[in-house]
Phi, psi and omega in degrees: 000328169286333176281331175296320173281330172301325181290308168320308179300302180297326178291326181289319180308307183292326165308309188294311194287317179300311179301313184294318178290303181302328186288314184303318184297324180252015169072014185268117165331143168301314190296318184290325190282323188293313197269006167249294190293290191312325187279337183287310182302325182281344193256351174315314176292327178302307177314313187290308183315293184312318175286325172294324195283309180295325180291319187272024165069020166262073174301328183288328175281332186288314187304312194282333164304327185277306186287330187287306197292322176305318172302308174309317189283324161306284204278312184272301192301302182297328178288308184283337171304306190300302189305338188257356183273132167300115173086007175071195180235158177273132187256114178303133179308330176322321194302304192294316186273318189243311201280305177318303172306316172291341183288304187298311178300300181302336177291317182297324185282309177313298179313321175290320180291324182283315181256001181259004184231116186296358189252006174050043179226132173268116179283172170301313169321306170290325169311306179314311187291328183296302177310315166308323184291315174296326170294339186265319176315305184315293172318320186278339159301331188275321187275333182266000000 
């Protein structure tokens, strides 16, 4: 387990450095790269766990995995990193133009799908709509 944790830490360090250098070379802001490429790379375990959970009929496990992971990353990990940084962090204007509005839209859509459905089911069609929103988010990142 400790070897695996060490491998994950080393891999994350290499990935962040590599992506940061690549983004700087082609003129893409770090915030855009972090919210797309790095997020996809770090989200792969959640993707596999969620797909397996859904296929086996454990929708609550799938939702809990995603919601819990996002809450942990936002509140505990980001909060800890910021609290240990003298002077806090600078929030890029990209977050106010792209990421915060996208998050608000996502929460509204997911909330609608979750609570406005008397069957307590998020349908395949609604799943496709969520994927569409992610693709629109990627395009929005690219255009702004």
